[in-house]
Coordinates of C-alpha atoms in Angstrom, one line a residue:
Chain A
M1 CA -11.9 -49.9 -27.8
G2 CA -15.0 -47.9 -27.0
L3 CA -15.7 -50.1 -24.0
A4 CA -12.2 -49.8 -22.6
T5 CA -12.3 -46.0 -22.6
A6 CA -15.8 -46.0 -21.0
K7 CA -14.4 -48.3 -18.2
Q8 CA -11.5 -46.1 -17.7
K9 CA -13.5 -43.0 -17.6
K10 CA -16.0 -44.0 -14.8
P11 CA -13.7 -43.9 -11.7
F12 CA -11.9 -40.9 -13.1
N13 CA -15.2 -39.0 -13.3
F14 CA -16.0 -39.8 -9.7
K15 CA -12.7 -38.5 -8.6
H16 CA -13.1 -35.5 -10.9
T17 CA -16.5 -34.6 -9.3
I18 CA -15.0 -34.7 -5.8
F19 CA -12.1 -32.6 -6.9
N20 CA -14.4 -30.2 -8.6
L21 CA -16.6 -29.8 -5.5
L22 CA -13.6 -29.2 -3.3
G23 CA -12.3 -26.7 -5.8
K24 CA -15.6 -24.8 -5.8
L25 CA -15.6 -24.8 -2.0
L26 CA -12.1 -23.5 -1.9
I27 CA -13.0 -20.6 -4.3
F28 CA -16.1 -19.9 -2.3
T29 CA -14.0 -19.7 0.9
I30 CA -11.5 -17.4 -0.7
V31 CA -14.2 -15.0 -1.9
V32 CA -15.8 -15.0 1.5
I33 CA -12.5 -14.2 3.2
A34 CA -11.8 -11.4 0.8
V35 CA -15.3 -9.8 0.6
Y36 CA -17.2 -10.7 3.8
P37 CA -15.5 -8.4 6.3
V38 CA -16.4 -5.3 4.2
F39 CA -19.9 -6.6 3.6
W40 CA -20.2 -7.1 7.4
L41 CA -19.0 -3.6 7.9
L42 CA -21.6 -2.1 5.6
M43 CA -24.4 -4.2 7.2
S44 CA -23.3 -3.2 10.7
S45 CA -23.4 0.5 9.8
L46 CA -27.2 0.2 9.3
K47 CA -28.0 -1.4 12.7
A48 CA -29.9 0.5 15.3
P49 CA -28.3 1.0 18.7
G50 CA -30.0 -1.8 20.5
E51 CA -29.2 -4.4 17.9
F52 CA -25.5 -4.7 18.8
S53 CA -26.2 -6.2 22.2
A54 CA -29.5 -7.8 21.5
S55 CA -28.6 -9.9 18.5
P56 CA -25.3 -11.6 17.5
M57 CA -22.8 -9.6 15.4
Y58 CA -23.2 -11.7 12.3
A59 CA -26.9 -11.1 12.1
L60 CA -28.2 -8.9 9.3
P61 CA -29.6 -5.5 10.3
E62 CA -33.3 -5.4 11.1
G63 CA -33.9 -2.2 9.0
F64 CA -31.9 0.6 7.4
Y65 CA -30.9 2.8 10.3
F66 CA -29.4 5.7 8.4
Q67 CA -29.4 7.8 11.5
N68 CA -25.8 6.4 12.1
Y69 CA -24.6 8.2 9.0
V70 CA -26.3 11.4 10.0
E71 CA -24.7 11.2 13.4
A72 CA -21.2 10.4 12.0
W73 CA -21.5 13.2 9.5
N74 CA -22.6 15.9 11.9
T75 CA -21.5 14.9 15.5
G76 CA -18.5 13.0 14.2
N77 CA -17.5 15.8 11.9
M78 CA -17.0 13.4 9.0
G79 CA -18.4 16.2 6.7
T80 CA -15.5 18.5 7.6
Y81 CA -13.0 15.7 7.2
F82 CA -14.3 14.9 3.8
K83 CA -14.0 18.5 2.7
N84 CA -10.4 18.6 3.9
S85 CA -9.5 15.4 2.2
I86 CA -10.9 16.7 -1.1
I87 CA -9.1 20.0 -0.7
A88 CA -5.8 18.2 -0.1
T89 CA -6.1 15.4 -2.6
F90 CA -7.2 17.0 -5.9
P91 CA -4.7 19.8 -6.2
A92 CA -1.9 17.4 -5.2
L93 CA -3.1 15.0 -7.9
L94 CA -3.2 17.8 -10.5
F95 CA 0.4 18.9 -9.8
I96 CA 1.8 15.3 -9.5
I97 CA 0.5 14.6 -13.0
L98 CA 1.4 17.9 -14.5
I99 CA 4.9 18.4 -13.3
G100 CA 5.6 14.7 -13.3
A101 CA 4.7 14.5 -17.0
A102 CA 6.7 17.6 -17.8
S103 CA 9.8 16.1 -16.2
A104 CA 9.3 12.7 -17.8
F105 CA 8.8 14.4 -21.2
A106 CA 12.0 16.4 -20.8
I107 CA 14.0 13.3 -19.6
E108 CA 12.7 11.0 -22.3
K109 CA 12.2 13.2 -25.3
M110 CA 14.6 16.2 -25.1
Q111 CA 18.3 16.3 -25.6
W112 CA 20.6 17.2 -22.7
K113 CA 23.5 15.8 -20.7
M114 CA 22.3 15.2 -17.2
K115 CA 19.0 13.5 -17.9
K116 CA 20.1 9.9 -16.9
V117 CA 21.4 11.1 -13.6
I118 CA 18.3 13.1 -12.9
L119 CA 16.0 10.2 -13.7
L120 CA 18.0 7.9 -11.4
L121 CA 17.8 10.5 -8.7
F122 CA 14.0 10.7 -9.0
I123 CA 13.6 6.9 -9.1
S124 CA 15.8 6.4 -6.0
G125 CA 13.0 8.3 -4.1
I126 CA 10.7 5.3 -4.5
M127 CA 12.6 3.3 -1.8
V128 CA 12.8 6.0 0.9
P129 CA 11.0 5.1 4.1
I130 CA 8.8 8.0 5.1
P131 CA 9.9 8.1 8.9
I132 CA 13.3 9.5 7.9
V133 CA 12.0 12.7 6.4
L134 CA 9.4 13.5 9.0
L135 CA 11.5 15.4 11.5
P136 CA 13.3 17.7 9.0
I137 CA 10.0 18.5 7.2
F138 CA 8.3 19.1 10.5
T139 CA 11.1 21.6 11.4
M140 CA 10.9 23.3 8.1
Y141 CA 7.1 23.6 8.3
F142 CA 7.4 24.8 11.9
H143 CA 9.5 27.8 10.7
T144 CA 7.4 28.6 7.6
G145 CA 3.9 28.3 9.2
L146 CA 3.0 25.2 7.1
L147 CA 2.1 23.1 10.1
N148 CA -1.6 22.8 10.5
N149 CA -2.0 23.9 6.9
L150 CA -3.5 21.8 4.1
F151 CA -1.1 23.4 1.7
G152 CA 1.8 21.8 3.6
L153 CA 0.2 18.5 3.1
I154 CA -0.3 19.1 -0.6
L155 CA 3.4 19.8 -1.0
V156 CA 4.5 16.5 0.7
Y157 CA 2.0 14.5 -1.3
I158 CA 3.4 16.0 -4.5
A159 CA 7.0 15.3 -3.4
F160 CA 6.3 11.7 -2.5
G161 CA 4.0 11.1 -5.5
L162 CA 6.7 12.3 -8.0
P163 CA 9.2 9.4 -8.0
L164 CA 6.8 6.6 -9.1
T165 CA 4.9 9.0 -11.4
I166 CA 8.1 10.1 -13.2
F167 CA 9.3 6.5 -13.4
L168 CA 6.0 5.3 -15.0
F169 CA 5.6 8.3 -17.3
T170 CA 9.2 8.0 -18.7
S171 CA 8.5 4.3 -19.6
Y172 CA 5.3 5.4 -21.4
F173 CA 7.0 8.2 -23.2
K174 CA 9.6 5.7 -24.4
A175 CA 6.8 4.1 -26.5
V176 CA 5.9 7.4 -28.2
P177 CA 7.7 7.4 -31.5
N178 CA 10.4 10.1 -31.8
E179 CA 9.4 10.7 -35.4
L180 CA 6.1 12.1 -34.2
I181 CA 7.9 14.7 -32.1
E182 CA 10.5 15.5 -34.8
S183 CA 7.9 16.0 -37.5
A184 CA 6.1 18.5 -35.2
V185 CA 9.4 20.3 -34.7
M186 CA 9.8 20.5 -38.5
D187 CA 6.3 21.9 -38.8
G188 CA 7.5 24.7 -36.5
A189 CA 5.6 23.8 -33.3
S190 CA 7.1 25.1 -30.1
I191 CA 8.2 22.6 -27.5
Y192 CA 5.5 23.7 -25.1
R193 CA 2.9 23.1 -27.8
I194 CA 4.4 19.7 -28.5
F195 CA 4.2 18.7 -24.9
F196 CA 0.6 19.8 -24.4
S197 CA -0.9 18.7 -27.8
I198 CA 1.3 15.6 -28.6
G199 CA 3.1 14.4 -25.5
L200 CA 0.3 14.5 -23.0
P201 CA -2.5 13.2 -25.3
M202 CA -0.2 10.3 -26.4
I203 CA 0.1 9.0 -22.8
L204 CA -3.5 9.8 -21.8
N205 CA -4.1 6.2 -20.7
A206 CA -1.1 6.4 -18.5
V207 CA -2.3 9.7 -17.0
V208 CA -5.5 8.0 -16.0
T209 CA -3.7 5.0 -14.5
V210 CA -1.2 7.1 -12.6
A211 CA -3.9 9.5 -11.3
L212 CA -5.8 6.6 -9.9
V213 CA -2.8 5.1 -8.2
Q214 CA -1.8 8.4 -6.7
F215 CA -5.4 9.0 -5.7
F216 CA -5.4 6.0 -3.5
F217 CA -2.0 6.9 -2.0
V218 CA -2.9 10.4 -1.1
W219 CA -6.5 9.8 -0.1
N220 CA -5.5 6.9 2.2
D221 CA -2.5 8.7 3.7
L222 CA -2.3 8.7 7.5
I223 CA 1.4 9.3 8.4
F224 CA 1.8 12.7 6.9
A225 CA -1.7 13.9 7.9
M226 CA -1.2 12.9 11.6
T227 CA 2.3 14.4 11.7
F228 CA 1.7 17.8 10.1
V229 CA -1.9 18.5 11.0
S230 CA -3.1 18.4 14.6
D231 CA -5.9 21.0 14.4
S232 CA -9.2 19.1 14.6
D233 CA -10.8 21.4 12.0
L234 CA -8.2 20.5 9.4
R235 CA -8.2 16.7 9.9
T236 CA -8.5 14.5 6.8
I237 CA -10.7 11.5 6.6
Q238 CA -8.0 9.1 7.9
T239 CA -6.9 11.2 10.9
G240 CA -10.5 12.1 11.5
L241 CA -11.6 8.5 11.6
M242 CA -8.8 7.7 14.1
S243 CA -10.0 10.4 16.5
F244 CA -13.6 9.5 15.9
A245 CA -13.0 5.8 16.8
G246 CA -10.9 6.9 19.8
Q247 CA -13.7 9.1 21.1
Y248 CA -16.8 7.1 20.3
G249 CA -15.6 3.7 19.2
Q250 CA -16.3 1.9 22.4
R251 CA -19.8 3.2 23.0
A252 CA -21.4 4.2 19.7
W253 CA -20.9 1.2 17.5
G254 CA -23.4 2.2 14.8
P255 CA -22.0 5.7 14.1
T256 CA -18.5 4.2 14.2
F257 CA -19.3 1.6 11.6
A258 CA -21.0 4.3 9.6
S259 CA -17.9 6.5 9.7
I260 CA -15.6 3.6 8.7
S261 CA -18.1 2.9 5.8
M262 CA -17.9 6.5 4.7
A263 CA -14.1 6.3 4.6
V264 CA -14.4 3.1 2.5
L265 CA -17.2 4.0 0.1
P266 CA -15.4 6.5 -2.2
T267 CA -12.6 4.0 -2.9
L268 CA -15.2 1.2 -3.2
F269 CA -17.2 3.1 -5.9
L270 CA -14.0 4.1 -7.8
Y271 CA -12.9 0.5 -7.8
L272 CA -16.3 -0.8 -8.8
F273 CA -16.2 1.3 -12.1
L274 CA -12.5 1.3 -12.9
N275 CA -11.2 -2.0 -11.4
R276 CA -9.2 -2.9 -14.6
A277 CA -7.3 0.4 -14.6
V278 CA -6.8 0.3 -10.8
M279 CA -5.4 -3.2 -10.9
K280 CA -3.1 -2.4 -13.8
G281 CA -2.0 0.9 -12.2
M282 CA -1.4 -0.4 -8.7
T283 CA 0.7 -3.3 -9.8
S284 CA 2.7 -1.5 -12.5
G285 CA 5.0 0.0 -9.9
A286 CA 6.0 -3.5 -8.7
V287 CA 6.1 -5.1 -12.1
K288 CA 8.3 -2.6 -13.8
G289 CA 10.6 -2.0 -10.8
Chain B
M1 CA 16.0 20.0 -34.5
H2 CA 18.4 20.3 -31.5
K3 CA 17.6 23.9 -31.2
V4 CA 14.0 23.0 -30.1
L5 CA 14.7 19.6 -28.4
G6 CA 17.8 21.0 -26.6
D7 CA 16.2 24.3 -25.6
R8 CA 17.8 24.9 -22.2
K9 CA 15.1 27.3 -21.0
A10 CA 12.4 24.8 -21.9
I11 CA 14.2 21.9 -20.2
F12 CA 14.6 24.0 -17.1
L13 CA 10.9 24.9 -17.1
F14 CA 9.9 21.3 -17.5
I15 CA 12.3 19.9 -14.8
A16 CA 12.6 22.7 -12.3
P17 CA 9.2 22.4 -10.4
A18 CA 9.5 18.6 -9.9
L19 CA 13.2 18.8 -9.0
L20 CA 12.8 21.6 -6.6
I21 CA 10.0 19.9 -4.6
F22 CA 11.9 16.7 -4.7
L23 CA 15.1 18.2 -3.4
V24 CA 13.5 20.3 -0.7
L25 CA 11.1 17.7 0.7
L26 CA 12.9 14.4 0.0
L27 CA 16.6 14.7 -0.6
V28 CA 17.5 17.5 1.8
P29 CA 15.4 15.9 4.7
I30 CA 17.4 12.7 4.3
I31 CA 20.7 14.5 4.7
W32 CA 19.3 16.8 7.4
S33 CA 18.0 13.7 9.3
S34 CA 21.5 12.2 9.2
V35 CA 22.9 15.4 10.7
Y36 CA 20.3 15.2 13.5
T37 CA 21.8 11.8 14.5
F38 CA 24.8 13.7 16.0
F39 CA 22.6 16.0 18.1
E40 CA 20.2 15.7 21.0
G41 CA 17.2 17.9 21.8
S42 CA 14.2 19.1 19.9
L43 CA 12.6 22.2 18.3
I44 CA 11.4 23.3 21.7
K45 CA 14.3 22.3 23.9
G46 CA 17.0 23.4 21.4
F47 CA 19.8 21.3 20.1
D48 CA 23.2 20.2 21.6
F49 CA 26.0 18.5 19.8
A50 CA 26.1 14.9 21.0
G51 CA 28.8 13.3 18.9
L52 CA 28.2 9.6 18.5
S53 CA 26.3 9.2 21.7
N54 CA 23.0 8.4 19.9
Y55 CA 24.7 5.5 18.1
F56 CA 26.1 4.2 21.4
A57 CA 22.8 4.5 23.0
I58 CA 20.9 2.7 20.3
F59 CA 23.0 -0.4 20.6
S60 CA 22.4 -0.7 24.4
D61 CA 18.7 0.1 24.2
P62 CA 16.6 -3.0 24.9
D63 CA 13.5 -1.2 23.4
F64 CA 15.4 -0.8 20.2
Y65 CA 16.3 -4.5 20.0
N66 CA 12.7 -5.3 20.8
S67 CA 11.3 -3.2 18.0
L68 CA 14.0 -4.5 15.6
W69 CA 13.0 -8.0 16.4
T70 CA 9.3 -7.2 16.1
T71 CA 10.0 -5.6 12.7
I72 CA 12.0 -8.6 11.5
K73 CA 9.4 -11.1 12.7
F74 CA 6.6 -9.1 11.1
T75 CA 8.5 -8.9 7.8
L76 CA 9.3 -12.6 7.7
V77 CA 5.7 -13.7 8.5
V78 CA 4.0 -11.1 6.3
T79 CA 6.2 -11.3 3.3
T80 CA 6.1 -15.1 3.3
G81 CA 2.3 -15.0 3.8
Q82 CA 1.6 -12.4 1.1
V83 CA 3.8 -13.8 -1.6
F84 CA 3.0 -17.5 -0.8
L85 CA -0.7 -17.0 -0.7
G86 CA -0.5 -14.7 -3.7
L87 CA 1.3 -17.4 -5.6
M88 CA -1.2 -20.1 -4.6
L89 CA -4.1 -17.8 -5.7
S90 CA -2.5 -17.0 -9.0
L91 CA -1.9 -20.7 -9.7
L92 CA -5.5 -21.3 -8.9
F93 CA -6.6 -18.6 -11.3
V94 CA -4.5 -19.8 -14.1
F95 CA -4.8 -23.6 -13.9
Y96 CA -8.1 -24.1 -12.2
I97 CA -10.5 -21.2 -12.7
K98 CA -8.9 -20.2 -16.0
K99 CA -10.6 -17.7 -18.2
A100 CA -13.5 -17.0 -15.8
S101 CA -11.1 -15.8 -13.1
F102 CA -11.5 -12.1 -13.8
L103 CA -14.4 -11.6 -11.3
I104 CA -12.5 -13.6 -8.5
R105 CA -9.3 -11.6 -9.2
T106 CA -11.2 -8.4 -8.9
L107 CA -12.8 -9.4 -5.6
V108 CA -9.6 -10.6 -4.1
F109 CA -7.7 -7.5 -5.1
F110 CA -10.3 -5.2 -3.6
P111 CA -8.9 -4.8 -0.1
V112 CA -5.7 -3.3 -1.6
V113 CA -7.5 0.0 -2.3
L114 CA -9.1 0.4 1.1
P115 CA -7.7 3.0 3.5
T116 CA -5.5 1.4 6.2
V117 CA -7.3 3.2 9.0
A118 CA -10.6 1.9 7.9
I119 CA -9.2 -1.6 7.6
A120 CA -7.7 -1.4 11.0
Q121 CA -10.9 -0.1 12.6
L122 CA -12.8 -2.9 10.8
F123 CA -10.3 -5.5 12.2
S124 CA -10.5 -4.1 15.7
K125 CA -14.3 -4.5 15.5
L126 CA -13.9 -8.1 14.1
F127 CA -11.8 -9.1 17.0
E128 CA -13.5 -7.1 19.7
I129 CA -14.4 -8.6 23.0
A130 CA -16.0 -5.7 25.1
P131 CA -18.5 -4.2 25.4
N132 CA -19.9 -6.6 22.8
Y133 CA -18.3 -9.6 21.2
G134 CA -17.0 -8.8 17.7
L135 CA -17.7 -11.0 14.7
I136 CA -15.0 -13.6 15.5
N137 CA -15.9 -14.1 19.2
S138 CA -19.5 -14.0 18.3
L139 CA -19.0 -16.9 15.8
L140 CA -17.0 -18.8 18.3
E141 CA -19.8 -18.5 20.8
V142 CA -22.5 -19.8 18.4
L143 CA -20.2 -22.7 17.4
N144 CA -19.9 -23.7 21.1
M145 CA -16.2 -23.0 21.2
E146 CA -16.3 -20.6 24.1
Q147 CA -12.9 -21.7 25.3
Y148 CA -11.4 -20.1 22.3
I149 CA -12.9 -16.7 22.9
E150 CA -10.0 -14.3 23.5
P151 CA -9.4 -10.5 23.9
W152 CA -7.5 -10.9 20.6
L153 CA -6.1 -7.4 20.4
G154 CA -5.8 -6.9 24.2
Q155 CA -3.1 -9.5 24.9
T156 CA 0.5 -9.7 23.8
S157 CA 0.3 -13.3 22.7
T158 CA -2.3 -12.7 19.9
A159 CA -2.2 -8.9 18.9
F160 CA 0.9 -9.4 16.8
W161 CA -0.7 -12.2 14.9
I162 CA -3.9 -10.3 14.2
L163 CA -1.7 -7.5 12.8
C164 CA 0.0 -10.0 10.5
I165 CA -3.3 -11.5 9.4
M166 CA -4.6 -8.0 8.6
E167 CA -1.6 -7.1 6.5
I168 CA -1.6 -10.4 4.6
W169 CA -5.4 -10.1 4.0
K170 CA -5.0 -6.6 2.6
A171 CA -2.2 -7.4 0.2
M172 CA -2.4 -11.0 -0.9
G173 CA -4.7 -10.1 -3.8
F174 CA -2.1 -7.6 -5.0
Y175 CA 0.5 -10.3 -5.3
A176 CA -2.0 -12.7 -6.8
V177 CA -2.6 -10.2 -9.6
I178 CA 1.1 -9.5 -10.2
L179 CA 2.0 -13.2 -10.3
Y180 CA -1.1 -14.0 -12.4
A181 CA 0.2 -11.6 -15.1
G182 CA 3.6 -13.3 -14.9
L183 CA 2.0 -16.7 -15.3
M184 CA 0.0 -15.5 -18.3
D185 CA 3.3 -14.8 -20.0
V186 CA 4.5 -18.4 -19.7
P187 CA 4.4 -19.7 -23.2
E188 CA 1.7 -22.2 -23.8
D189 CA 3.9 -24.6 -25.9
V190 CA 6.4 -24.9 -23.0
L191 CA 3.7 -26.1 -20.8
E192 CA 2.4 -28.5 -23.5
A193 CA 5.8 -29.9 -24.1
A194 CA 6.3 -30.5 -20.4
K195 CA 2.9 -32.2 -20.1
I196 CA 3.8 -34.5 -23.0
D197 CA 6.9 -35.4 -21.1
G198 CA 4.7 -36.5 -18.2
A199 CA 5.0 -33.5 -15.9
K200 CA 1.9 -32.5 -14.1
G201 CA 0.5 -31.0 -10.9
W202 CA 3.2 -30.1 -8.4
K203 CA 6.1 -31.4 -10.5
L204 CA 5.0 -29.2 -13.4
T205 CA 4.7 -26.2 -11.1
Q206 CA 7.9 -26.8 -9.3
F207 CA 10.2 -27.5 -12.2
I208 CA 8.7 -25.7 -15.1
V209 CA 6.3 -22.9 -13.9
L210 CA 8.2 -21.5 -10.9
P211 CA 11.6 -21.2 -12.6
L212 CA 9.9 -19.4 -15.5
I213 CA 8.2 -16.8 -13.3
K214 CA 11.2 -16.4 -11.0
P215 CA 12.0 -12.8 -12.0
I216 CA 8.5 -11.6 -11.2
L217 CA 8.5 -13.7 -8.0
I218 CA 11.7 -12.0 -6.9
S219 CA 10.4 -8.5 -7.6
S220 CA 7.2 -9.4 -5.6
V221 CA 9.4 -10.5 -2.6
I222 CA 11.4 -7.2 -2.8
F223 CA 8.3 -5.1 -3.1
S224 CA 6.7 -6.9 -0.2
L225 CA 9.9 -6.6 1.9
S226 CA 10.3 -2.9 1.4
G227 CA 6.6 -2.4 2.3
T228 CA 6.6 -4.5 5.5
L229 CA 10.0 -3.4 6.9
K230 CA 8.7 0.2 7.2
V231 CA 5.3 -0.8 8.5
F232 CA 3.8 2.1 10.4
E233 CA 0.2 3.1 9.6
Q234 CA -1.2 -0.4 10.1
V235 CA 0.3 -0.6 13.6
V236 CA -0.7 2.9 14.6
A237 CA -4.3 2.4 13.5
L238 CA -4.7 -1.1 14.9
T239 CA -2.8 -1.4 18.1
N240 CA -0.6 1.8 18.4
G241 CA 2.3 -0.5 19.3
G242 CA 0.6 -2.3 22.1
P243 CA -0.4 -4.1 24.2
G244 CA 2.8 -3.4 26.0
K245 CA 5.4 -3.1 23.3
S246 CA 4.4 -6.3 21.5
T247 CA 3.6 -4.6 18.2
T248 CA 6.1 -1.7 18.3
T249 CA 8.0 -1.8 15.1
L250 CA 11.0 0.3 14.2
S251 CA 9.0 3.0 12.5
V252 CA 6.6 3.2 15.4
Y253 CA 9.4 3.3 17.9
M254 CA 11.1 6.1 15.9
Y255 CA 7.8 8.1 15.9
Q256 CA 7.4 7.7 19.6
Q257 CA 10.9 8.8 20.3
A258 CA 10.8 11.7 17.9
F259 CA 7.3 13.1 18.4
T260 CA 6.1 11.8 21.8
S261 CA 9.4 12.1 23.7
G262 CA 10.9 14.9 21.6
N263 CA 14.3 13.1 21.0
Y264 CA 15.0 14.3 17.5
G265 CA 18.5 12.9 17.4
Y266 CA 17.6 9.5 18.7
G267 CA 14.5 9.3 16.5
S268 CA 16.6 10.1 13.5
T269 CA 19.2 7.5 14.4
I270 CA 16.4 4.8 14.5
A271 CA 15.1 6.1 11.1
L272 CA 18.6 5.9 9.6
V273 CA 19.0 2.3 10.9
L274 CA 15.6 1.5 9.2
L275 CA 16.8 3.1 5.9
F276 CA 20.0 1.1 6.1
L277 CA 18.2 -2.1 6.9
T278 CA 15.9 -1.7 4.0
L279 CA 18.8 -1.1 1.6
V280 CA 20.8 -4.0 2.9
I281 CA 18.0 -6.5 2.8
T282 CA 16.8 -5.5 -0.6
L283 CA 20.4 -5.7 -1.9
V284 CA 21.0 -9.1 -0.4
V285 CA 17.7 -10.6 -1.8
Y286 CA 18.6 -9.1 -5.2
R287 CA 22.2 -10.4 -5.1
V288 CA 21.3 -13.9 -3.9
S289 CA 18.5 -14.4 -6.3
W290 CA 20.5 -13.0 -9.2
K291 CA 23.5 -15.2 -8.5
D292 CA 21.2 -18.2 -8.2
A293 CA 19.6 -17.3 -11.6
T294 CA 22.9 -17.3 -13.4
K295 CA 24.0 -20.7 -12.2

């Protein structure tokens, strides 16, 4: 009996080893494909001007040539673009979360007739292709002085952040027990008090998740920024990077790689520390819809 | 109780800000855009009523058909690539790497969060030919495969495919993570029972695993379709529709007509076709798969 199993096991083991090696190789290849381009980008951003023509592109940099970053920041205006992106992103996030949560709270926890219709209306916004709204918003902004104005950008970011946010928040509010709200009402708390000190804290995890998702959408936006802002002093990182690469991309490879890296680094760090929440948040829109 | 939870003033205060912004910047523009389709002109030129002429024009416009075909081709290639590779990766995570897959999943998901513009700039440097070889041509050179060195983004035959590769690369980790979550929900005892009955490898996947994760597979396909049909930023940042018109998708063509040529009516007509296309395709996929599931 023992002999028989030993005999059977030997050829199986050999096959198993080959299979195992091939599997390891496959996984290694997948990781290289996923990660290497970005690694290559970061390495290239540290190369001195002569290195691009003197040594092959896959070679590691000979030293840390941080001058590329200095040049991209100053000559390439990446400093200004960063400031503009921050000014546009964070107020938009704050309002998306605040008014999104307030609407979701009213829809899910309060008693009124039209709430199903209103929820459906908001959710239908998720599917809308952005090109269809560009011209009318451009016309409105033209007449109200909101073109070339970061406030105009903030408003469209809020409008387009709301559908998914309200959709996700209502599903989280559903999990908050009604008894909790009702007992607070019995205790005489006002509805505003209930929203701020029971509603919001109960979905705090969801707030973090949604804020992360919306951060990536707003921070990475190109289509709104390139349509509503043409003034070079008001460009965000994405439109700034486009114009930088258009101007210097062919000649100054080092600073170009440095400016691409600068656009990538904030999202990279955020992902490094909060990857679980990011993965959960980014996929929740597709999973629940 | 109802006095507090049905307080009209409070409900209004909670809903009004979101609803107002939503109506003004999302709903009204869709209707407004539909009205534009009956006009020609622009903000600067002024508007003239044009009846149905934009609709007649669009169906005899070879550039429209070209961009429609490019969009459909792109959607077919990219959705298939994203969902298929995502599925393969998720199967690999669950049945081969198993519990230790978190690190690999995190790494493969990473490109999802990167800015499109940065990815496009990175890819244009990867496939660069002049003034220096980019990474790909540089590798081909060292491997003595000089005959394969190409101006990848500078010729119509390859630019479209680089665009597809970029979009698949960016999002396959996204679908891998979604489908992985679906696979984790497949009950262990169902798999065990099937294994005892002699099912393994592809048979197990094909007849047991795939039918069980079908709902999540369908929502992945729909999600991918609605993303790829309206593809804009990737194209603008990588090729700007070129070389020639080889990567001009519907969204890009709409943008050129609306903002470069100043044809608001015609641009809006293209945008409306895009909206219609998205709705119809989503509905068809939904219906077909739903019918199939009830059989």
